[in-house]
């Protein structure tokens, strides 16, 4: 089928990150995709041209309107251009789907799959379907492209060699074998100073792979205010492709991720992780964070869940973040139960049909 995916870049990289991953997954399965985006600039590093599937066309939002395809995906309620919607008015209109943001909250299950009649504007009389990603079988599931888990297992089978090769490809010289590898991808308010103070105080051999933007800015601020610490090394990464970003998450012993797409990739990576949820002024993100922790840490040993929840709350500014919280990280990571619990939680998720498989079924039922 031909899919028209509409993406408006609000801020950060998640909108385009999710829409690209969706488009690439559809294309890998043989569908044709037109990705309409108002600001495609991030794709230059996120999905370098030579790596892009041939059957994805990236079009500027205002490009010449074409005959709508079989399916229209309106990502995150971005309202496709009126001229395009007007063209959807035809005897057999495309299936129009609003792909929503990811949340672990219970209400998602009640809203997933509902139809909404369009009451006004160029789409008047058409139907829009609400498709919610999620963490249960009663939702649309999570993006998980075919072959991901097999590729992850292949890497894991030879973890140390693969991560050394990957790091070398980025010019990172391999640290001593006992070094803990951490990745850092966060928003502005993250307590990176407290984290680095804690890691320095722990005395453990640690290297932190710092992503561009807020993480790099905050790490540089800390470095400017602190003398070098022999056991703690920080490496600034360039922007890397989504495929390489996965390898970052697979290589590290602990991943600090944020938003939506990198958060899901950390779940599939299966390494212990800390999630910086997209902060919202009215504080609703706190409920979203709790809802996810409830699901993800269900069944974990109580003391471990308590420790990791405390870490997540500190990281999200929902609990005071002292260096002490983070000084305990190396010993917490040495507890094999965290990685084991992460693995069983991932297995539960991997049993839910992936988002694109569900989306294709959903569309077929409505065509
Ligand atoms: O960048 P984000 O904070 O995006 C946010 C969230 O999606 C949030 O839910 C949404 O409301 C807001 O955008 C508008 O975090 P996220 O979702 O992880 O998206 C980052 C994308 O960038 C993800 O696809 C991973 C990718 N990435 C790379 O490919 N290479 C990199 O070097 C880095 C740092 C990220």
CSV table of C-alpha atoms and ligand atoms in Angstrom, one decimal:
chain,number,residue,atom,x,y,z
A,1,UNK,CA,0.0,0.0,0.0
A,2,UNK,CA,1.0,3.7,-0.3
A,3,UNK,CA,1.2,5.5,3.0
A,4,UNK,CA,1.3,9.2,3.5
A,5,UNK,CA,2.9,10.0,6.9
A,6,UNK,CA,2.6,13.6,8.1
A,7,UNK,CA,5.1,14.9,10.7
A,8,UNK,CA,5.4,18.3,12.2
A,9,UNK,CA,8.6,18.8,14.2
A,10,UNK,CA,7.5,20.4,17.5
A,11,UNK,CA,10.8,20.4,19.3
A,12,UNK,CA,13.6,18.0,20.0
A,13,UNK,CA,13.8,14.9,17.8
A,14,UNK,CA,11.1,12.6,18.8
A,15,UNK,CA,8.4,13.5,16.3
A,16,UNK,CA,10.7,13.0,13.3
A,17,UNK,CA,12.4,10.1,15.1
A,18,UNK,CA,9.2,8.1,15.5
A,19,UNK,CA,8.0,9.0,12.0
A,20,UNK,CA,11.2,8.0,10.4
A,21,UNK,CA,11.3,4.7,12.3
A,22,UNK,CA,7.6,4.0,11.4
A,23,UNK,CA,8.3,4.9,7.7
A,24,UNK,CA,11.4,2.7,7.6
A,25,UNK,CA,9.6,-0.2,9.1
A,26,UNK,CA,6.7,0.1,6.6
A,27,UNK,CA,9.2,0.4,3.7
A,28,UNK,CA,11.1,-2.7,4.9
A,29,UNK,CA,7.9,-4.6,4.7
A,30,UNK,CA,7.4,-3.6,1.1
A,31,UNK,CA,5.1,-0.6,1.4
A,32,UNK,CA,5.6,2.7,-0.3
A,33,UNK,CA,5.9,5.7,2.0
A,34,UNK,CA,5.7,9.4,1.5
A,35,UNK,CA,7.0,11.2,4.6
A,36,UNK,CA,5.7,14.8,4.6
A,37,UNK,CA,7.7,16.8,7.2
A,38,UNK,CA,8.0,20.5,7.8
A,39,UNK,CA,11.6,20.4,9.0
A,40,UNK,CA,13.5,17.3,7.7
A,41,UNK,CA,16.9,18.6,8.8
A,42,UNK,CA,17.5,16.1,11.6
A,43,UNK,CA,17.2,13.3,9.1
A,44,UNK,CA,20.6,14.3,7.7
A,45,UNK,CA,22.3,12.6,10.7
A,46,UNK,CA,19.4,10.5,12.0
A,47,UNK,CA,19.0,8.7,8.7
A,48,UNK,CA,21.8,9.5,6.3
A,49,UNK,CA,20.7,9.3,2.7
A,50,UNK,CA,22.7,6.2,1.7
A,51,UNK,CA,21.0,4.2,4.4
A,52,UNK,CA,17.5,5.1,3.5
A,53,UNK,CA,15.1,2.5,1.9
A,54,UNK,CA,14.4,3.4,-1.7
A,55,UNK,CA,10.6,3.2,-1.3
A,56,UNK,CA,10.5,6.2,1.2
A,57,UNK,CA,10.1,9.6,-0.4
A,58,UNK,CA,10.8,12.5,2.0
A,59,UNK,CA,8.7,15.5,0.9
A,60,UNK,CA,8.5,19.0,2.3
A,61,UNK,CA,5.2,19.7,4.1
A,62,UNK,CA,4.3,22.3,1.5
A,63,UNK,CA,5.4,20.3,-1.5
A,64,UNK,CA,3.0,19.9,-4.5
A,65,UNK,CA,-0.1,18.0,-3.2
A,66,UNK,CA,-0.5,14.6,-4.8
A,67,UNK,CA,-3.3,12.1,-4.9
A,68,UNK,CA,-3.5,10.7,-1.4
A,69,UNK,CA,-2.4,7.1,-1.0
A,70,UNK,CA,-4.2,4.2,0.7
A,71,UNK,CA,-3.4,5.3,4.3
A,72,UNK,CA,-2.8,8.7,5.9
A,73,UNK,CA,-0.9,8.7,9.2
A,74,UNK,CA,-1.3,12.0,11.1
A,75,UNK,CA,1.4,11.8,13.7
A,76,UNK,CA,0.8,13.3,17.1
A,77,UNK,CA,-2.3,15.3,15.8
A,78,UNK,CA,-0.3,17.5,13.5
A,79,UNK,CA,-3.2,18.4,11.1
A,80,UNK,CA,-2.1,17.6,7.5
A,81,UNK,CA,-2.4,20.6,5.1
A,82,UNK,CA,-6.0,21.5,4.1
A,83,UNK,CA,-5.2,21.0,0.4
A,84,UNK,CA,-4.2,17.4,1.0
A,85,UNK,CA,-7.1,16.7,3.2
A,86,UNK,CA,-9.5,18.1,0.6
A,87,UNK,CA,-8.0,15.5,-1.9
A,88,UNK,CA,-8.9,12.7,0.5
A,89,UNK,CA,-12.6,13.3,-0.2
A,90,UNK,CA,-13.1,10.6,-2.8
A,91,UNK,CA,-15.4,7.6,-3.2
A,92,UNK,CA,-13.0,5.3,-1.2
A,93,UNK,CA,-11.1,7.7,1.0
A,94,UNK,CA,-7.7,6.7,2.5
A,95,UNK,CA,-7.8,5.2,6.0
A,96,UNK,CA,-7.0,8.3,8.2
A,97,UNK,CA,-5.1,7.4,11.4
A,98,UNK,CA,-4.0,9.7,14.2
A,99,UNK,CA,-0.9,8.1,15.7
A,100,UNK,CA,-0.8,9.3,19.3
A,101,UNK,CA,2.0,9.9,21.7
A,102,UNK,CA,3.2,6.9,23.8
A,103,UNK,CA,1.9,6.6,27.4
A,104,UNK,CA,1.6,3.7,29.9
A,105,UNK,CA,-1.5,5.3,31.5
A,106,UNK,CA,-4.6,3.0,31.8
A,107,UNK,CA,-6.9,5.4,29.8
A,108,UNK,CA,-4.9,4.6,26.6
A,109,UNK,CA,-6.5,1.2,26.4
A,110,UNK,CA,-10.0,2.8,26.4
A,111,UNK,CA,-9.1,5.2,23.6
A,112,UNK,CA,-7.1,3.0,21.3
A,113,UNK,CA,-8.8,2.2,18.0
A,114,UNK,CA,-11.7,4.6,18.4
A,115,UNK,CA,-13.2,6.3,15.4
A,116,UNK,CA,-13.8,10.1,15.4
A,117,UNK,CA,-16.0,11.6,12.7
A,118,UNK,CA,-14.5,14.8,11.3
A,119,UNK,CA,-17.2,17.5,11.8
A,120,UNK,CA,-15.7,20.5,10.0
A,121,UNK,CA,-13.1,21.7,7.6
A,122,UNK,CA,-11.8,20.1,4.4
A,123,UNK,CA,-12.1,16.6,6.0
A,124,UNK,CA,-15.8,17.1,7.0
A,125,UNK,CA,-17.6,13.8,6.8
A,126,UNK,CA,-14.5,11.7,6.8
A,127,UNK,CA,-13.5,9.4,9.7
A,128,UNK,CA,-10.3,9.7,11.7
A,129,UNK,CA,-9.1,6.6,13.7
A,130,UNK,CA,-7.1,7.0,16.9
A,131,UNK,CA,-4.2,4.6,17.2
A,132,UNK,CA,-2.4,4.6,20.6
A,133,UNK,CA,1.0,2.9,21.0
A,134,UNK,CA,1.3,1.2,24.4
A,135,UNK,CA,2.7,-1.5,26.6
A,136,UNK,CA,-0.2,-3.9,26.7
A,137,UNK,CA,-2.1,-6.2,24.3
A,138,UNK,CA,-5.1,-3.7,24.4
A,139,UNK,CA,-3.0,-1.0,22.8
A,140,UNK,CA,-1.3,-0.6,19.4
A,141,UNK,CA,2.0,-1.9,20.8
A,142,UNK,CA,5.5,-0.5,20.3
A,143,UNK,CA,7.6,0.0,17.2
A,144,UNK,CA,9.8,-3.1,16.9
A,145,UNK,CA,11.1,-3.7,13.4
A,146,UNK,CA,11.4,-7.2,12.1
A,147,UNK,CA,14.8,-8.6,12.9
A,148,UNK,CA,15.6,-6.2,15.8
A,149,UNK,CA,15.6,-8.8,18.6
A,150,UNK,CA,17.7,-11.3,16.5
A,151,UNK,CA,20.2,-8.5,15.8
A,152,UNK,CA,20.3,-7.6,19.4
A,153,UNK,CA,20.9,-11.2,20.4
A,154,UNK,CA,23.7,-11.6,17.9
A,155,UNK,CA,25.4,-8.5,19.3
A,156,UNK,CA,25.0,-9.8,22.9
A,157,UNK,CA,26.5,-13.1,22.0
A,158,UNK,CA,29.8,-11.3,21.5
A,159,UNK,CA,29.2,-8.2,23.6
A,160,UNK,CA,32.7,-7.1,24.5
A,161,UNK,CA,34.1,-7.5,21.0
A,162,UNK,CA,31.1,-5.8,19.3
A,163,UNK,CA,31.2,-2.8,21.7
A,164,UNK,CA,34.9,-2.4,21.3
A,165,UNK,CA,34.6,-2.4,17.5
A,166,UNK,CA,31.7,0.0,17.7
A,167,UNK,CA,33.5,2.4,20.1
A,168,UNK,CA,36.7,2.2,17.9
A,169,UNK,CA,34.5,3.2,14.9
A,170,UNK,CA,33.7,6.4,16.8
A,171,UNK,CA,37.3,7.0,17.8
A,172,UNK,CA,36.8,6.0,21.4
A,173,UNK,CA,39.8,4.0,22.7
A,174,UNK,CA,38.7,1.0,24.7
A,175,UNK,CA,38.9,1.6,28.4
A,176,UNK,CA,40.1,-0.9,31.0
A,177,UNK,CA,37.9,-4.1,31.0
A,178,UNK,CA,36.3,-3.3,34.4
A,179,UNK,CA,35.1,0.1,33.3
A,180,UNK,CA,31.4,0.8,33.4
A,181,UNK,CA,30.0,2.4,30.2
A,182,UNK,CA,27.2,4.9,30.6
A,183,UNK,CA,25.2,6.8,27.8
A,184,UNK,CA,23.7,10.2,28.5
A,185,UNK,CA,20.8,11.6,26.6
A,186,UNK,CA,18.7,14.0,28.6
A,187,UNK,CA,16.7,17.3,28.8
A,188,UNK,CA,18.0,20.6,30.3
A,189,UNK,CA,16.8,20.2,33.8
A,190,UNK,CA,18.6,16.8,34.4
A,191,UNK,CA,20.8,16.8,37.5
A,192,UNK,CA,23.9,15.9,35.5
A,193,UNK,CA,26.1,17.7,38.0
A,194,UNK,CA,24.9,15.6,40.9
A,195,UNK,CA,25.3,12.5,38.7
A,196,UNK,CA,28.9,13.2,37.8
A,197,UNK,CA,29.7,14.2,41.4
A,198,UNK,CA,28.3,10.9,42.5
A,199,UNK,CA,30.1,8.8,39.9
A,200,UNK,CA,33.4,10.6,40.7
A,201,UNK,CA,32.9,10.0,44.4
A,202,UNK,CA,32.1,6.3,43.8
A,203,UNK,CA,35.7,5.7,42.7
A,204,UNK,CA,34.5,3.2,40.1
A,205,UNK,CA,36.1,3.2,36.6
A,206,UNK,CA,33.4,4.8,34.4
A,207,UNK,CA,33.2,6.3,31.0
A,208,UNK,CA,30.2,8.4,30.1
A,209,UNK,CA,29.3,8.7,26.4
A,210,UNK,CA,27.6,12.1,26.1
A,211,UNK,CA,25.2,12.9,23.3
A,212,UNK,CA,25.1,16.3,21.7
A,213,UNK,CA,22.9,19.1,23.0
A,214,UNK,CA,21.8,19.4,26.6
A,215,UNK,CA,23.8,16.4,27.9
A,216,UNK,CA,27.0,17.8,26.4
A,217,UNK,CA,26.3,21.4,27.7
A,218,UNK,CA,25.7,20.1,31.2
A,219,UNK,CA,28.7,17.8,31.2
A,220,UNK,CA,30.9,20.6,30.0
A,221,UNK,CA,29.6,22.9,32.8
A,222,UNK,CA,30.5,20.2,35.3
A,223,UNK,CA,34.0,19.7,33.8
A,224,UNK,CA,34.7,23.4,33.9
A,225,UNK,CA,33.9,23.5,37.6
A,226,UNK,CA,35.7,20.3,38.7
A,227,UNK,CA,39.3,19.1,38.4
A,228,UNK,CA,39.7,15.9,36.2
A,229,UNK,CA,38.9,12.7,38.0
A,230,UNK,CA,41.2,9.8,36.9
A,231,UNK,CA,38.4,7.1,37.2
A,232,UNK,CA,35.8,9.1,35.3
A,233,UNK,CA,36.1,9.8,31.6
A,234,UNK,CA,33.6,11.7,29.5
A,235,UNK,CA,33.4,11.3,25.7
A,236,UNK,CA,31.3,13.8,23.6
A,237,UNK,CA,29.6,12.0,20.8
A,238,UNK,CA,28.6,13.6,17.4
A,239,UNK,CA,25.0,13.2,16.3
A,240,UNK,CA,24.8,9.5,15.1
A,241,UNK,CA,22.3,7.7,13.0
A,242,UNK,CA,19.3,5.8,14.6
A,243,UNK,CA,21.1,2.5,13.8
A,244,UNK,CA,24.3,3.7,15.6
A,245,UNK,CA,22.2,5.1,18.4
A,246,UNK,CA,20.9,1.5,19.0
A,247,UNK,CA,24.5,0.3,19.2
A,248,UNK,CA,25.3,3.0,21.8
A,249,UNK,CA,22.4,1.6,23.9
A,250,UNK,CA,23.5,-2.0,23.3
A,251,UNK,CA,27.2,-1.2,24.3
A,252,UNK,CA,26.5,0.6,27.6
A,253,UNK,CA,25.9,-0.9,31.0
A,254,UNK,CA,23.5,1.9,31.9
A,255,UNK,CA,21.6,4.1,29.5
A,256,UNK,CA,20.1,7.5,30.4
A,257,UNK,CA,17.4,8.1,27.7
A,258,UNK,CA,14.6,10.5,27.2
A,259,UNK,CA,11.3,11.3,25.5
A,260,UNK,CA,9.6,8.5,23.6
A,261,UNK,CA,11.7,6.9,20.8
A,262,UNK,CA,15.0,6.5,22.6
A,263,UNK,CA,13.1,5.3,25.7
A,264,UNK,CA,11.5,2.5,23.7
A,265,UNK,CA,14.9,1.7,22.1
A,266,UNK,CA,16.4,1.4,25.6
A,267,UNK,CA,13.6,-1.1,26.4
A,268,UNK,CA,14.6,-3.3,23.4
A,269,UNK,CA,18.3,-2.9,24.2
A,270,UNK,CA,17.6,-4.6,27.5
A,271,UNK,CA,20.4,-2.9,29.4
A,272,UNK,CA,19.5,-1.1,32.7
A,273,UNK,CA,18.2,2.3,31.9
A,274,UNK,CA,16.9,5.6,33.4
A,275,UNK,CA,14.2,7.5,31.6
A,276,UNK,CA,14.0,11.3,31.5
A,277,UNK,CA,10.4,11.9,30.6
A,278,UNK,CA,9.5,15.0,28.5
A,279,UNK,CA,8.9,17.5,31.3
A,280,UNK,CA,5.5,19.3,31.1
A,281,UNK,CA,4.8,22.6,32.8
A,282,UNK,CA,1.6,21.4,34.5
A,283,UNK,CA,3.5,18.4,35.9
A,284,UNK,CA,1.4,15.7,34.2
A,285,UNK,CA,4.6,14.0,33.3
A,286,UNK,CA,4.9,12.8,36.9
A,287,UNK,CA,1.8,10.6,36.5
A,288,UNK,CA,3.0,9.3,33.2
A,289,UNK,CA,6.3,8.4,34.7
A,290,UNK,CA,4.7,6.6,37.6
A,291,UNK,CA,2.4,4.7,35.2
A,292,UNK,CA,5.3,3.5,33.3
A,293,UNK,CA,7.4,2.5,36.3
A,294,UNK,CA,4.4,0.5,37.7
A,295,UNK,CA,4.2,-1.5,34.5
A,296,UNK,CA,8.0,-1.8,33.8
A,297,UNK,CA,9.0,-2.8,37.3
A,298,UNK,CA,6.0,-5.0,38.1
A,299,UNK,CA,7.4,-8.2,39.6
A,300,UNK,CA,10.8,-6.8,40.3
A,301,UNK,CA,12.3,-7.6,43.8
A,302,UNK,CA,10.9,-4.9,46.1
A,303,UNK,CA,14.2,-3.5,47.2
A,304,UNK,CA,15.5,-3.3,43.6
A,305,UNK,CA,12.3,-1.6,42.4
A,306,UNK,CA,12.5,0.8,45.3
A,307,UNK,CA,16.1,1.7,44.5
A,308,UNK,CA,15.5,2.1,40.8
A,309,UNK,CA,12.3,4.1,41.2
A,310,UNK,CA,14.2,6.4,43.6
A,311,UNK,CA,16.9,6.9,41.0
A,312,UNK,CA,14.3,7.7,38.3
A,313,UNK,CA,12.4,10.1,40.5
A,314,UNK,CA,15.7,11.9,41.4
A,315,UNK,CA,16.7,12.0,37.7
A,316,UNK,CA,13.3,13.6,36.8
A,317,UNK,CA,13.5,16.2,39.5
A,318,UNK,CA,10.6,14.6,41.4
A,319,UNK,CA,12.8,13.9,44.4
A,320,UNK,CA,15.9,15.8,45.6
A,321,UNK,CA,18.9,14.7,43.5
A,322,UNK,CA,22.0,14.5,45.7
A,323,UNK,CA,25.3,13.1,44.6
A,324,UNK,CA,24.7,10.3,47.1
A,325,UNK,CA,21.9,8.9,45.0
A,326,UNK,CA,24.2,8.4,42.1
A,327,UNK,CA,27.4,7.4,44.0
A,328,UNK,CA,25.5,4.1,44.7
A,329,UNK,CA,25.0,3.5,41.0
A,330,UNK,CA,28.1,1.3,40.4
A,331,UNK,CA,27.1,-1.1,43.2
A,332,UNK,CA,23.5,-1.1,42.0
A,333,UNK,CA,24.7,-2.0,38.5
A,334,UNK,CA,26.8,-4.8,40.0
A,335,UNK,CA,23.6,-6.4,41.3
A,336,UNK,CA,22.7,-8.9,38.5
A,337,UNK,CA,19.0,-8.6,39.4
A,338,UNK,CA,18.7,-5.2,37.6
A,339,UNK,CA,19.8,-6.6,34.2
A,340,UNK,CA,17.8,-9.8,34.8
A,341,UNK,CA,14.6,-7.8,35.7
A,342,UNK,CA,15.2,-5.6,32.7
A,343,UNK,CA,15.4,-8.7,30.5
A,344,UNK,CA,12.2,-10.3,31.8
A,345,UNK,CA,10.3,-7.0,31.4
A,346,UNK,CA,11.5,-6.8,27.9
A,347,UNK,CA,10.4,-10.3,27.2
A,348,UNK,CA,6.9,-9.4,28.3
A,349,UNK,CA,6.8,-6.5,25.9
A,350,UNK,CA,8.3,-8.6,23.0
A,351,UNK,CA,5.3,-10.9,23.2
A,352,UNK,CA,2.9,-8.1,22.2
A,353,UNK,CA,2.6,-7.8,18.4
A,354,UNK,CA,4.7,-4.8,17.2
A,355,UNK,CA,3.1,-1.5,16.2
A,356,UNK,CA,3.5,-1.8,12.4
A,357,UNK,CA,2.1,-5.3,12.4
A,358,UNK,CA,-0.9,-4.1,14.3
A,359,UNK,CA,-1.2,-0.9,12.2
A,360,UNK,CA,-1.3,-3.0,9.0
A,361,UNK,CA,-4.0,-5.2,10.4
A,362,UNK,CA,-6.0,-2.3,11.7
A,363,UNK,CA,-5.9,-0.6,8.2
A,364,UNK,CA,-6.8,-3.8,6.3
A,365,UNK,CA,-9.8,-4.2,8.6
A,366,UNK,CA,-11.0,-0.7,7.6
A,367,UNK,CA,-10.3,-0.6,3.9
B,1,LIG,O1,14.4,14.2,21.2
B,1,LIG,P1,13.4,13.7,22.1
B,1,LIG,O2,13.3,14.5,23.4
B,1,LIG,O3,11.9,13.9,21.4
B,1,LIG,C1,10.8,14.4,22.1
B,1,LIG,C2,10.0,13.2,22.6
B,1,LIG,O4,9.7,12.3,21.5
B,1,LIG,C3,8.7,13.7,23.2
B,1,LIG,O5,7.8,12.6,23.5
B,1,LIG,C4,8.0,14.6,22.2
B,1,LIG,O6,6.8,15.1,22.8
B,1,LIG,C5,8.9,15.7,21.7
B,1,LIG,O7,10.1,15.1,21.2
B,1,LIG,C6,8.2,16.6,20.7
B,1,LIG,O8,13.5,12.2,22.5
B,1,LIG,P2,13.3,10.9,21.6
B,1,LIG,O9,11.8,10.7,21.6
B,1,LIG,O10,14.1,9.8,22.2
B,1,LIG,O11,13.7,11.2,20.2
B,1,LIG,C7,15.1,11.3,19.9
B,1,LIG,C8,15.4,10.7,18.6
B,1,LIG,O12,16.7,11.0,18.1
B,1,LIG,C9,15.3,9.1,18.7
B,1,LIG,O13,14.8,8.6,17.5
B,1,LIG,C10,16.8,8.8,18.8
B,1,LIG,C11,17.4,9.8,17.8
B,1,LIG,N1,18.8,10.1,18.0
B,1,LIG,C12,19.7,9.6,17.1
B,1,LIG,O14,19.3,9.0,16.1
B,1,LIG,N2,21.0,9.9,17.2
B,1,LIG,C13,21.5,10.6,18.2
B,1,LIG,O15,22.7,10.9,18.3
B,1,LIG,C14,20.6,11.1,19.3
B,1,LIG,C15,21.1,11.8,20.4
B,1,LIG,C16,19.3,10.8,19.1
